[in-house]
Each structure stands twice: as C-alpha cells, then as structure tokens.
Tab-separated table of C-alpha atoms and ligand atoms in Angstrom:
chain	number	residue	atom	x	y	z
A	1	UNK	CA	10.936	-9.623	15.132
A	2	UNK	CA	7.929	-11.364	13.969
A	3	UNK	CA	6.654	-9.614	10.887
A	4	UNK	CA	4.054	-11.171	8.425
A	5	UNK	CA	4.506	-11.643	4.629
A	6	UNK	CA	1.054	-11.048	3.186
A	7	UNK	CA	1.732	-12.112	-0.509
A	8	UNK	CA	4.100	-14.643	-2.125
A	9	UNK	CA	4.193	-16.808	-5.268
A	10	UNK	CA	4.507	-20.587	-4.223
A	11	UNK	CA	6.226	-22.955	-6.833
A	12	UNK	CA	7.093	-22.380	-10.236
A	13	UNK	CA	5.097	-20.950	-13.290
A	14	UNK	CA	2.378	-23.221	-12.599
A	15	UNK	CA	2.137	-22.635	-8.933
A	16	UNK	CA	-0.226	-19.912	-7.222
A	17	UNK	CA	-0.100	-16.911	-5.312
A	18	UNK	CA	-0.613	-17.174	-1.716
A	19	UNK	CA	-2.064	-14.258	0.252
A	20	UNK	CA	-3.279	-13.384	3.929
A	21	UNK	CA	-6.969	-12.856	3.817
A	22	UNK	CA	-6.864	-9.352	5.608
A	23	UNK	CA	-10.597	-9.156	5.921
A	24	UNK	CA	-10.536	-11.821	8.499
A	25	UNK	CA	-7.773	-10.126	10.798
A	26	UNK	CA	-7.073	-10.064	13.461
A	27	UNK	CA	-9.485	-12.911	14.617
A	28	UNK	CA	-8.063	-15.457	12.008
A	29	UNK	CA	-5.066	-15.857	10.097
A	30	UNK	CA	-6.271	-17.397	7.008
A	31	UNK	CA	-4.493	-17.796	3.657
A	32	UNK	CA	-6.252	-17.916	0.214
A	33	UNK	CA	-4.729	-19.384	-2.966
A	34	UNK	CA	-4.887	-17.387	-6.151
A	35	UNK	CA	-4.829	-19.393	-9.402
A	36	UNK	CA	-6.562	-17.193	-11.782
A	37	UNK	CA	-6.781	-13.415	-12.283
A	38	UNK	CA	-10.282	-13.307	-11.491
A	39	UNK	CA	-9.679	-14.462	-7.998
A	40	UNK	CA	-6.848	-11.976	-7.619
A	41	UNK	CA	-9.194	-9.081	-9.001
A	42	UNK	CA	-11.820	-9.977	-6.228
A	43	UNK	CA	-9.059	-10.157	-3.608
A	44	UNK	CA	-7.752	-6.790	-4.506
A	45	UNK	CA	-11.292	-5.219	-4.861
A	46	UNK	CA	-12.560	-6.635	-1.423
A	47	UNK	CA	-9.302	-5.657	0.224
A	48	UNK	CA	-8.241	-9.269	1.110
A	49	UNK	CA	-4.897	-7.922	-0.101
A	50	UNK	CA	-4.407	-4.151	0.390
A	51	UNK	CA	-2.019	-1.255	0.550
A	52	UNK	CA	-0.582	0.442	-2.480
A	53	UNK	CA	2.684	-1.352	-2.769
A	54	UNK	CA	1.099	-4.821	-2.020
A	55	UNK	CA	-1.859	-4.320	-4.601
A	56	UNK	CA	1.083	-3.599	-7.255
A	57	UNK	CA	2.565	-7.091	-6.342
A	58	UNK	CA	-0.710	-8.518	-6.512
A	59	UNK	CA	-1.634	-7.062	-10.015
A	60	UNK	CA	1.717	-8.183	-11.560
A	61	UNK	CA	1.286	-11.714	-10.005
A	62	UNK	CA	-2.573	-11.447	-11.213
A	63	UNK	CA	-1.452	-10.768	-14.829
A	64	UNK	CA	0.963	-13.777	-14.804
A	65	UNK	CA	-1.951	-15.908	-13.675
A	66	UNK	CA	-4.317	-14.320	-16.310
A	67	UNK	CA	-1.769	-15.101	-19.142
A	68	UNK	CA	0.017	-18.324	-18.330
A	69	UNK	CA	-2.493	-20.702	-19.960
A	70	UNK	CA	-2.733	-18.597	-23.242
A	71	UNK	CA	-2.194	-20.533	-26.324
A	72	UNK	CA	-1.831	-19.527	-29.964
A	73	UNK	CA	0.406	-16.818	-31.807
A	74	UNK	CA	2.458	-13.999	-30.612
A	75	UNK	CA	-0.429	-11.623	-31.508
A	76	UNK	CA	-2.840	-13.797	-29.657
A	77	UNK	CA	-0.706	-13.607	-26.481
A	78	UNK	CA	-0.352	-9.766	-26.835
A	79	UNK	CA	-4.130	-9.440	-27.158
A	80	UNK	CA	-4.789	-11.544	-24.213
A	81	UNK	CA	-1.975	-9.745	-22.188
A	82	UNK	CA	-3.442	-6.169	-22.845
A	83	UNK	CA	-7.058	-7.636	-22.032
A	84	UNK	CA	-5.751	-8.849	-18.651
A	85	UNK	CA	-3.916	-5.603	-17.954
A	86	UNK	CA	-7.183	-3.735	-18.518
A	87	UNK	CA	-9.020	-5.908	-16.373
A	88	UNK	CA	-6.748	-5.900	-13.566
A	89	UNK	CA	-6.347	-2.253	-13.727
A	90	UNK	CA	-9.947	-1.807	-12.880
A	91	UNK	CA	-9.784	-3.428	-9.639
A	92	UNK	CA	-9.087	-0.233	-7.695
A	93	UNK	CA	-8.301	3.261	-8.863
A	94	UNK	CA	-6.246	5.230	-6.457
A	95	UNK	CA	-3.110	3.457	-5.764
A	96	UNK	CA	-0.809	4.058	-8.646
A	97	UNK	CA	1.400	1.253	-7.834
A	98	UNK	CA	-1.361	-1.068	-9.387
A	99	UNK	CA	-1.101	0.426	-12.993
A	100	UNK	CA	2.565	1.294	-12.541
A	101	UNK	CA	3.168	-2.539	-12.053
A	102	UNK	CA	1.026	-3.669	-14.567
A	103	UNK	CA	2.636	-1.233	-17.096
A	104	UNK	CA	6.111	-2.315	-16.155
A	105	UNK	CA	4.938	-6.059	-16.950
A	106	UNK	CA	3.512	-4.959	-20.317
A	107	UNK	CA	6.649	-3.221	-21.199
A	108	UNK	CA	8.874	-6.360	-20.049
A	109	UNK	CA	6.642	-8.369	-22.403
A	110	UNK	CA	7.069	-5.731	-25.396
A	111	UNK	CA	10.640	-5.763	-25.045
A	112	UNK	CA	10.716	-9.767	-25.762
A	113	UNK	CA	8.730	-9.790	-28.911
A	114	UNK	CA	10.248	-12.335	-31.492
A	115	UNK	CA	11.039	-14.661	-28.506
A	116	UNK	CA	8.738	-17.791	-27.897
A	117	UNK	CA	5.466	-17.106	-25.966
A	118	UNK	CA	6.554	-19.683	-23.224
A	119	UNK	CA	9.646	-17.543	-22.967
A	120	UNK	CA	7.864	-14.430	-22.294
A	121	UNK	CA	5.788	-16.108	-19.698
A	122	UNK	CA	8.683	-17.191	-17.802
A	123	UNK	CA	10.034	-13.793	-18.013
A	124	UNK	CA	6.997	-12.222	-16.890
A	125	UNK	CA	6.850	-14.533	-13.855
A	126	UNK	CA	10.419	-13.503	-13.036
A	127	UNK	CA	9.409	-9.907	-13.331
A	128	UNK	CA	6.588	-10.145	-10.928
A	129	UNK	CA	8.733	-11.513	-8.439
A	130	UNK	CA	11.409	-8.862	-9.142
A	131	UNK	CA	8.638	-6.241	-8.253
A	132	UNK	CA	7.982	-8.130	-5.082
A	133	UNK	CA	11.785	-8.435	-4.161
A	134	UNK	CA	12.444	-4.719	-5.244
A	135	UNK	CA	9.580	-3.436	-2.951
A	136	UNK	CA	10.989	-5.634	0.149
A	137	UNK	CA	14.290	-3.676	-0.636
A	138	UNK	CA	12.626	-0.152	-0.791
A	139	UNK	CA	10.897	-0.937	2.456
A	140	UNK	CA	14.043	-1.678	4.190
A	141	UNK	CA	15.807	1.508	2.694
A	142	UNK	CA	12.512	3.591	3.842
A	143	UNK	CA	13.036	1.955	7.295
A	144	UNK	CA	16.801	3.169	7.396
A	145	UNK	CA	16.007	6.675	6.027
A	146	UNK	CA	12.767	7.092	8.126
A	147	UNK	CA	14.030	5.664	11.587
A	148	UNK	CA	15.901	8.875	12.122
A	149	UNK	CA	12.449	10.684	12.273
A	150	UNK	CA	11.051	8.670	15.221
A	151	UNK	CA	11.903	10.351	18.510
A	152	UNK	CA	13.328	8.438	21.546
A	153	UNK	CA	10.616	8.769	24.004
A	154	UNK	CA	7.261	10.114	23.242
A	155	UNK	CA	4.727	9.044	20.878
A	156	UNK	CA	4.201	8.367	17.202
A	157	UNK	CA	0.673	8.510	15.602
A	158	UNK	CA	-0.196	6.530	12.392
A	159	UNK	CA	-3.114	5.935	10.306
A	160	UNK	CA	-4.584	2.935	8.208
A	161	UNK	CA	-2.115	0.365	7.660
A	162	UNK	CA	1.251	1.082	5.784
A	163	UNK	CA	2.888	-1.867	7.290
A	164	UNK	CA	4.118	-5.524	6.377
A	165	UNK	CA	0.494	-6.132	5.505
A	166	UNK	CA	0.446	-3.364	2.702
A	167	UNK	CA	3.877	-4.291	1.074
A	168	UNK	CA	6.251	-7.136	0.269
A	169	UNK	CA	7.434	-7.066	3.971
A	170	UNK	CA	8.373	-4.512	6.617
A	171	UNK	CA	6.118	-1.657	5.531
A	172	UNK	CA	6.696	2.071	4.584
A	173	UNK	CA	5.523	4.127	7.477
A	174	UNK	CA	5.782	1.006	9.753
A	175	UNK	CA	9.193	0.339	8.319
A	176	UNK	CA	10.551	3.489	10.027
A	177	UNK	CA	8.983	2.432	13.342
A	178	UNK	CA	10.420	-1.042	13.060
A	179	UNK	CA	13.701	0.061	12.172
A	180	UNK	CA	13.874	2.614	15.097
A	181	UNK	CA	12.593	-0.230	17.388
A	182	UNK	CA	15.259	-2.512	16.242
A	183	UNK	CA	17.753	0.204	17.004
A	184	UNK	CA	16.516	-0.070	20.618
A	185	UNK	CA	14.755	3.346	20.718
A	186	UNK	CA	11.686	3.453	22.975
A	187	UNK	CA	8.401	5.014	22.036
A	188	UNK	CA	4.743	4.360	21.986
A	189	UNK	CA	2.655	4.054	18.682
A	190	UNK	CA	-0.842	5.289	18.556
A	191	UNK	CA	-2.900	3.483	16.026
A	192	UNK	CA	-6.096	5.257	14.524
A	193	UNK	CA	-8.690	2.732	14.222
A	194	UNK	CA	-9.467	4.052	10.817
A	195	UNK	CA	-13.028	3.681	10.142
A	196	UNK	CA	-14.825	2.431	7.923
A	197	UNK	CA	-12.944	-0.713	7.473
A	198	UNK	CA	-10.388	-0.476	10.562
A	199	UNK	CA	-7.143	-1.245	9.022
A	200	UNK	CA	-5.684	0.682	12.060
A	201	UNK	CA	-7.026	-1.426	14.779
A	202	UNK	CA	-7.379	-4.484	12.885
A	203	UNK	CA	-4.000	-4.562	11.051
A	204	UNK	CA	-1.578	-2.169	12.238
A	205	UNK	CA	-2.048	-2.880	15.938
A	206	UNK	CA	-1.953	-6.587	15.105
A	207	UNK	CA	1.324	-6.454	13.291
A	208	UNK	CA	2.931	-3.900	15.634
A	209	UNK	CA	2.050	-6.067	18.642
A	210	UNK	CA	3.383	-9.360	17.120
A	211	UNK	CA	6.539	-7.286	16.648
A	212	UNK	CA	6.785	-6.307	20.287
A	213	UNK	CA	6.302	-2.442	19.573
A	214	UNK	CA	4.198	-0.549	22.316
A	215	UNK	CA	1.034	-0.126	20.873
A	216	UNK	CA	-2.163	1.888	21.756
A	217	UNK	CA	-5.325	1.853	19.668
A	218	UNK	CA	-7.447	5.162	19.510
A	219	UNK	CA	-10.677	5.951	17.805
A	220	UNK	CA	-10.164	8.450	14.872
A	221	UNK	CA	-11.835	11.209	16.857
A	222	UNK	CA	-9.413	11.163	19.727
A	223	UNK	CA	-6.386	12.167	17.663
A	224	UNK	CA	-6.746	15.987	18.566
A	225	UNK	CA	-7.188	15.448	22.093
A	226	UNK	CA	-4.118	13.175	22.382
A	227	UNK	CA	-1.951	15.832	20.465
A	228	UNK	CA	-3.301	18.545	22.758
A	229	UNK	CA	-2.243	16.285	25.727
A	230	UNK	CA	1.235	16.392	24.357
A	231	UNK	CA	1.464	12.841	23.857
A	232	UNK	CA	2.287	12.826	20.081
A	233	UNK	CA	5.642	14.018	18.709
A	234	UNK	CA	5.103	13.088	15.107
A	235	UNK	CA	2.702	11.585	12.954
A	236	UNK	CA	3.700	9.120	9.877
A	237	UNK	CA	1.528	7.611	7.304
A	238	UNK	CA	1.883	5.958	4.065
A	239	UNK	CA	0.454	6.846	0.626
A	240	UNK	CA	-1.434	5.580	-2.167
A	241	UNK	CA	-0.424	8.071	-4.867
A	242	UNK	CA	1.870	11.263	-4.557
A	243	UNK	CA	1.305	13.968	-7.262
A	244	UNK	CA	4.105	15.942	-8.757
A	245	UNK	CA	3.762	18.803	-6.644
A	246	UNK	CA	3.811	16.491	-3.494
A	247	UNK	CA	0.224	16.510	-2.842
A	248	UNK	CA	-0.472	13.121	-0.989
A	249	UNK	CA	-3.497	10.854	-1.416
A	250	UNK	CA	-3.759	8.323	1.563
A	251	UNK	CA	-6.613	6.655	3.487
A	252	UNK	CA	-9.620	8.895	4.242
A	253	UNK	CA	-8.745	10.760	7.475
A	254	UNK	CA	-5.080	11.548	6.506
A	255	UNK	CA	-5.812	15.043	5.720
A	256	UNK	CA	-7.632	15.777	8.820
A	257	UNK	CA	-4.700	14.348	10.691
A	258	UNK	CA	-2.188	16.551	8.838
A	259	UNK	CA	-4.425	19.758	9.681
A	260	UNK	CA	-4.425	18.688	13.388
A	261	UNK	CA	-0.571	18.095	13.280
A	262	UNK	CA	-0.122	21.725	11.852
A	263	UNK	CA	-2.331	23.203	14.428
A	264	UNK	CA	-0.355	21.503	17.351
A	265	UNK	CA	3.076	22.005	15.590
A	266	UNK	CA	3.681	18.397	15.267
A	267	UNK	CA	5.870	17.036	12.440
A	268	UNK	CA	3.785	15.159	9.680
A	269	UNK	CA	5.690	12.540	7.597
A	270	UNK	CA	4.799	10.566	4.783
A	271	UNK	CA	6.855	7.310	3.886
A	272	UNK	CA	6.466	5.853	0.279
A	273	UNK	CA	8.640	3.987	-2.264
A	274	UNK	CA	9.213	6.090	-5.898
A	275	UNK	CA	6.808	3.637	-7.546
A	276	UNK	CA	3.963	5.723	-5.705
A	277	UNK	CA	4.926	8.979	-7.242
A	278	UNK	CA	2.721	10.057	-10.209
A	279	UNK	CA	4.442	12.649	-12.121
A	280	UNK	CA	1.555	12.562	-14.784
A	281	UNK	CA	-0.508	13.955	-11.896
A	282	UNK	CA	0.621	17.669	-11.567
A	283	UNK	CA	-1.476	18.064	-8.196
A	284	UNK	CA	-3.677	16.142	-5.865
A	285	UNK	CA	-6.836	17.461	-7.654
A	286	UNK	CA	-6.133	14.812	-10.737
A	287	UNK	CA	-6.037	11.822	-8.484
A	288	UNK	CA	-8.980	9.469	-8.784
A	289	UNK	CA	-10.497	8.831	-5.515
A	290	UNK	CA	-12.333	5.497	-4.923
A	291	UNK	CA	-15.856	5.624	-3.634
A	292	UNK	CA	-16.771	2.455	-1.830
A	293	UNK	CA	-20.073	0.730	-0.942
A	294	UNK	CA	-22.308	2.480	1.340
A	295	UNK	CA	-22.604	-0.549	3.512
A	296	UNK	CA	-19.221	-0.125	4.950
A	297	UNK	CA	-20.427	3.045	6.619
A	298	UNK	CA	-24.059	1.884	7.414
A	299	UNK	CA	-22.797	-1.162	9.262
A	300	UNK	CA	-19.992	-1.894	11.488
A	301	UNK	CA	-18.523	-5.190	11.288
A	302	UNK	CA	-21.669	-6.652	9.654
A	303	UNK	CA	-24.056	-5.176	12.276
A	304	UNK	CA	-26.397	-2.149	11.073
A	305	UNK	CA	-25.162	1.222	12.719
A	306	UNK	CA	-27.192	3.683	10.748
A	307	UNK	CA	-30.728	3.989	9.712
A	308	UNK	CA	-31.904	1.912	6.663
A	309	UNK	CA	-32.099	4.434	3.843
A	310	UNK	CA	-29.611	6.988	5.258
A	311	UNK	CA	-27.508	8.564	2.553
A	312	UNK	CA	-23.754	7.815	2.626
A	313	UNK	CA	-20.620	9.686	1.442
A	314	UNK	CA	-17.728	6.819	1.409
A	315	UNK	CA	-14.444	7.973	-0.242
A	316	UNK	CA	-11.724	5.602	0.516
A	317	UNK	CA	-8.906	8.203	0.364
A	318	UNK	CA	-8.357	11.837	0.741
A	319	UNK	CA	-5.650	14.267	-0.574
A	320	UNK	CA	-3.368	16.187	1.965
A	321	UNK	CA	-1.888	19.051	0.405
A	322	UNK	CA	1.954	19.262	0.020
A	323	UNK	CA	2.086	22.258	2.347
A	324	UNK	CA	0.978	20.191	5.412
A	325	UNK	CA	3.681	17.523	4.831
A	326	UNK	CA	6.911	18.201	6.648
A	327	UNK	CA	8.900	15.464	4.690
A	328	UNK	CA	8.584	12.509	2.433
A	329	UNK	CA	10.559	9.460	3.372
A	330	UNK	CA	11.306	7.472	0.170
A	331	UNK	CA	13.667	4.468	-0.454
A	332	UNK	CA	15.926	7.089	-2.208
A	333	UNK	CA	16.239	9.338	0.658
A	334	UNK	CA	14.065	12.152	2.476
A	335	UNK	CA	12.405	14.856	0.363
A	336	UNK	CA	12.042	18.046	2.624
A	337	UNK	CA	10.799	20.469	1.850
A	338	UNK	CA	8.074	18.826	-0.284
A	339	UNK	CA	8.011	20.525	-3.571
A	340	UNK	CA	8.434	19.728	-7.311
A	341	UNK	CA	12.264	20.553	-7.285
A	342	UNK	CA	13.004	18.121	-4.387
A	343	UNK	CA	10.701	15.385	-5.759
A	344	UNK	CA	12.324	15.445	-9.165
A	345	UNK	CA	15.890	15.325	-7.367
A	346	UNK	CA	14.919	12.079	-5.569
A	347	UNK	CA	13.036	10.440	-8.690
A	348	UNK	CA	16.426	10.917	-10.509
A	349	UNK	CA	18.594	9.764	-7.665
A	350	UNK	CA	19.843	6.065	-7.936
A	351	UNK	CA	18.346	3.528	-5.689
A	352	UNK	CA	20.518	2.686	-2.543
B	401	LIG	O1	-7.934	1.072	1.527
B	401	LIG	P1	-6.333	0.427	1.903
B	401	LIG	O2	-6.473	-0.355	2.960
B	401	LIG	O3	-5.740	-0.307	0.630
B	401	LIG	O4	-5.747	1.628	2.000
B	401	LIG	C1	-4.268	1.687	2.329
B	401	LIG	C2	-3.531	2.976	2.691
B	401	LIG	O5	-4.328	3.982	2.728
B	401	LIG	C3	-2.227	2.865	3.048
B	401	LIG	O6	-1.946	3.930	3.749
B	401	LIG	C4	-1.344	3.355	1.733
B	401	LIG	O7	-1.792	2.244	0.675
B	401	LIG	C5	-0.011	2.963	1.843
B	401	LIG	S1	0.522	1.248	2.040
B	401	LIG	C6	2.274	1.135	2.424
C-alpha cells in the first residue's frame, strides 16, 4: 500500500525536519524544511503539520531545533529548554500529545543533569525520534486491534483526518481501515469533508485513494441521510484528547456524528494511542477547545462565502460524551465499555 510519511528528521543533529505541507494537499505535494523552532511553531499553528500524534512528534523535534545551537552553562541550557518548551506548547491547545511530548523531552533532559550539554542535546535528538518510532508502532497496534471492528461488506464513516497524515505513519482510525483492507476485507469508506478546513475531503480521501481503498466523499450534512439509507455499519474517528471518564475531544462535528450514530443504532468507535489520554482532565468539560480564525468560516478555499462583518463561531474541536462512544481502540487493546475503570486498566497494561 502507498501510505505517506508526513514528518521525519533528515540527517543528524545538524539536519532538519521535513514535513508535507498539508495546507496544499491534494493539489500539490510539497515538502517544507523546518530548521528552527519558529518555523515549526508556524507549521503547527497553521496546520501544515496537524493531527494529535503528528503535532506531538513535531513539537518534540521542534524542541530539538530550538535548543541545538544553545551555548553556555548547564543552567543556561535548561533555561533555554524551558523557554522553548513554553513557546512550542502555545502552538495549539487541544491535542494533549503536544504537551505530552514536550514534557517527556524535558523529563529526559532533566534525567541527564550533570552530563555535558552536547551529550544532552544528542540524547534529546534520539528521544524525539523515539517518540516518532513509538507512534509508528502504536499505529500498527491500533490497526491490529481495530481491524476486527471493520465490517466485511457495507460502509464505514470517518471524520476529519486520523490517518498517516496525522501520525508518524499508518494513522489511528485509518489504521483500522488499512489493516482490514490489507486482510482482504471489502468495504466502502465515506469521508466527511470536514468544514471549515476540509481535512476529510482534502487529506483522508487523498490518502485512502492512494492506498487503494474504496473511497466516497460526502458533505458533512449528508451523514444522517446516509445512515438512514443503511449505508453505514460503523463510524470510526480519531481523538485529540480523551478525559479520564472517556469523554473525547476531536474535530468539530464528531459529537454530531456520535448523536446520529446513536439514533441509528450504529457503533461509534474512537481510535487513539495511550498518549492521547489525559487523566488530569476528569471529564471533557476541562478540555481546552481551540477557537480559530473567523476567516476559515467566512471564506471557502480563499473565496468569500459569507457577508463581510458576519459574526462567526469557529471552535476547531468538540467533545463527545463517553456514553455515546461504543469503544476506544488503543495501542494496548480495546476499551469497552468506555469508563474510568476500563481506561485505567488499559493505561496500566503493557504495550504490545
Ligand atoms: O485540526 P486538526 O486537523 O489537527 O484536527 C485533527 C483531528 O481532529 C484528528 O481527528 C485527531 O487529531 C486525531 S489524529 C490521529
């Protein structure tokens, strides 16, 4: 299968991070080279690199870019490390993977106090790549556990992009789909276009078609009719942050799909690595929701689509209550039913 790699470090510590500029897809596949933390911050904020696991990897690699030229004492190094951590953490608020990766990097550096600064820099560079490699392995494990949920025959609905373009490789929700496809199961995948930024039609449809999966694009407002027509046997989406009680923050529109799935007695699955769980958030009410530029709603692909001066509400994410989620597929197994007890069990389980 032909599956893209959206982010990778090229060369040694003096090298650069190569990302696919996802704002240009599907018309153009162009890579950009990030050589400093500022370029990476901008890439995350403007969704050139996006999707919860991928922005965790991007932040970890961005931190290496931010500190690799630091000179001076150990104290100077740690002051700069913490400054860069704070800076990158502000790029986007909802996906917990971003802060999770930055905190892991800082913990790694702290464990090396007393070693030379050059040694710490090299180890941080390896740690960022370990975060990438572990995410790739997590996606494969999600694919293995999740493929069983994909029906042979019938239709699967997904929202936004939780595929290779949102992770190190292979995806989360799309990992289940890719894995089922590789096993020879036959089914149709319906991609919500996902207004306002069209991650479903631009990105998910693009990568599924490259992989040879039977793909159909629908506008967001067509999902209910499709379900009523009996064309959808399950919904599977990714997640940006999952609270301790199983409430799921994901791309705006996910909550509506979960309500529709319930009304039509269709299973609603979420796929995410354990790095997307935030046990410090007791419920979804504590998850910060990113508000984005009104122009994303007032314009459609650069063309004005609403009257000038119209008010706009543009949250990038919504929260689906745990009670609407049939199961959560993780890299350590499937959580079903979705509740604190089952989540705690999976968080304590060893990785496969
Ligand atoms: O704003 P985006 O494109 O970063 O939103 C991405 C999503 O909502 C994805 O579904 C989520 O991050 C899971 S990616 C495996």
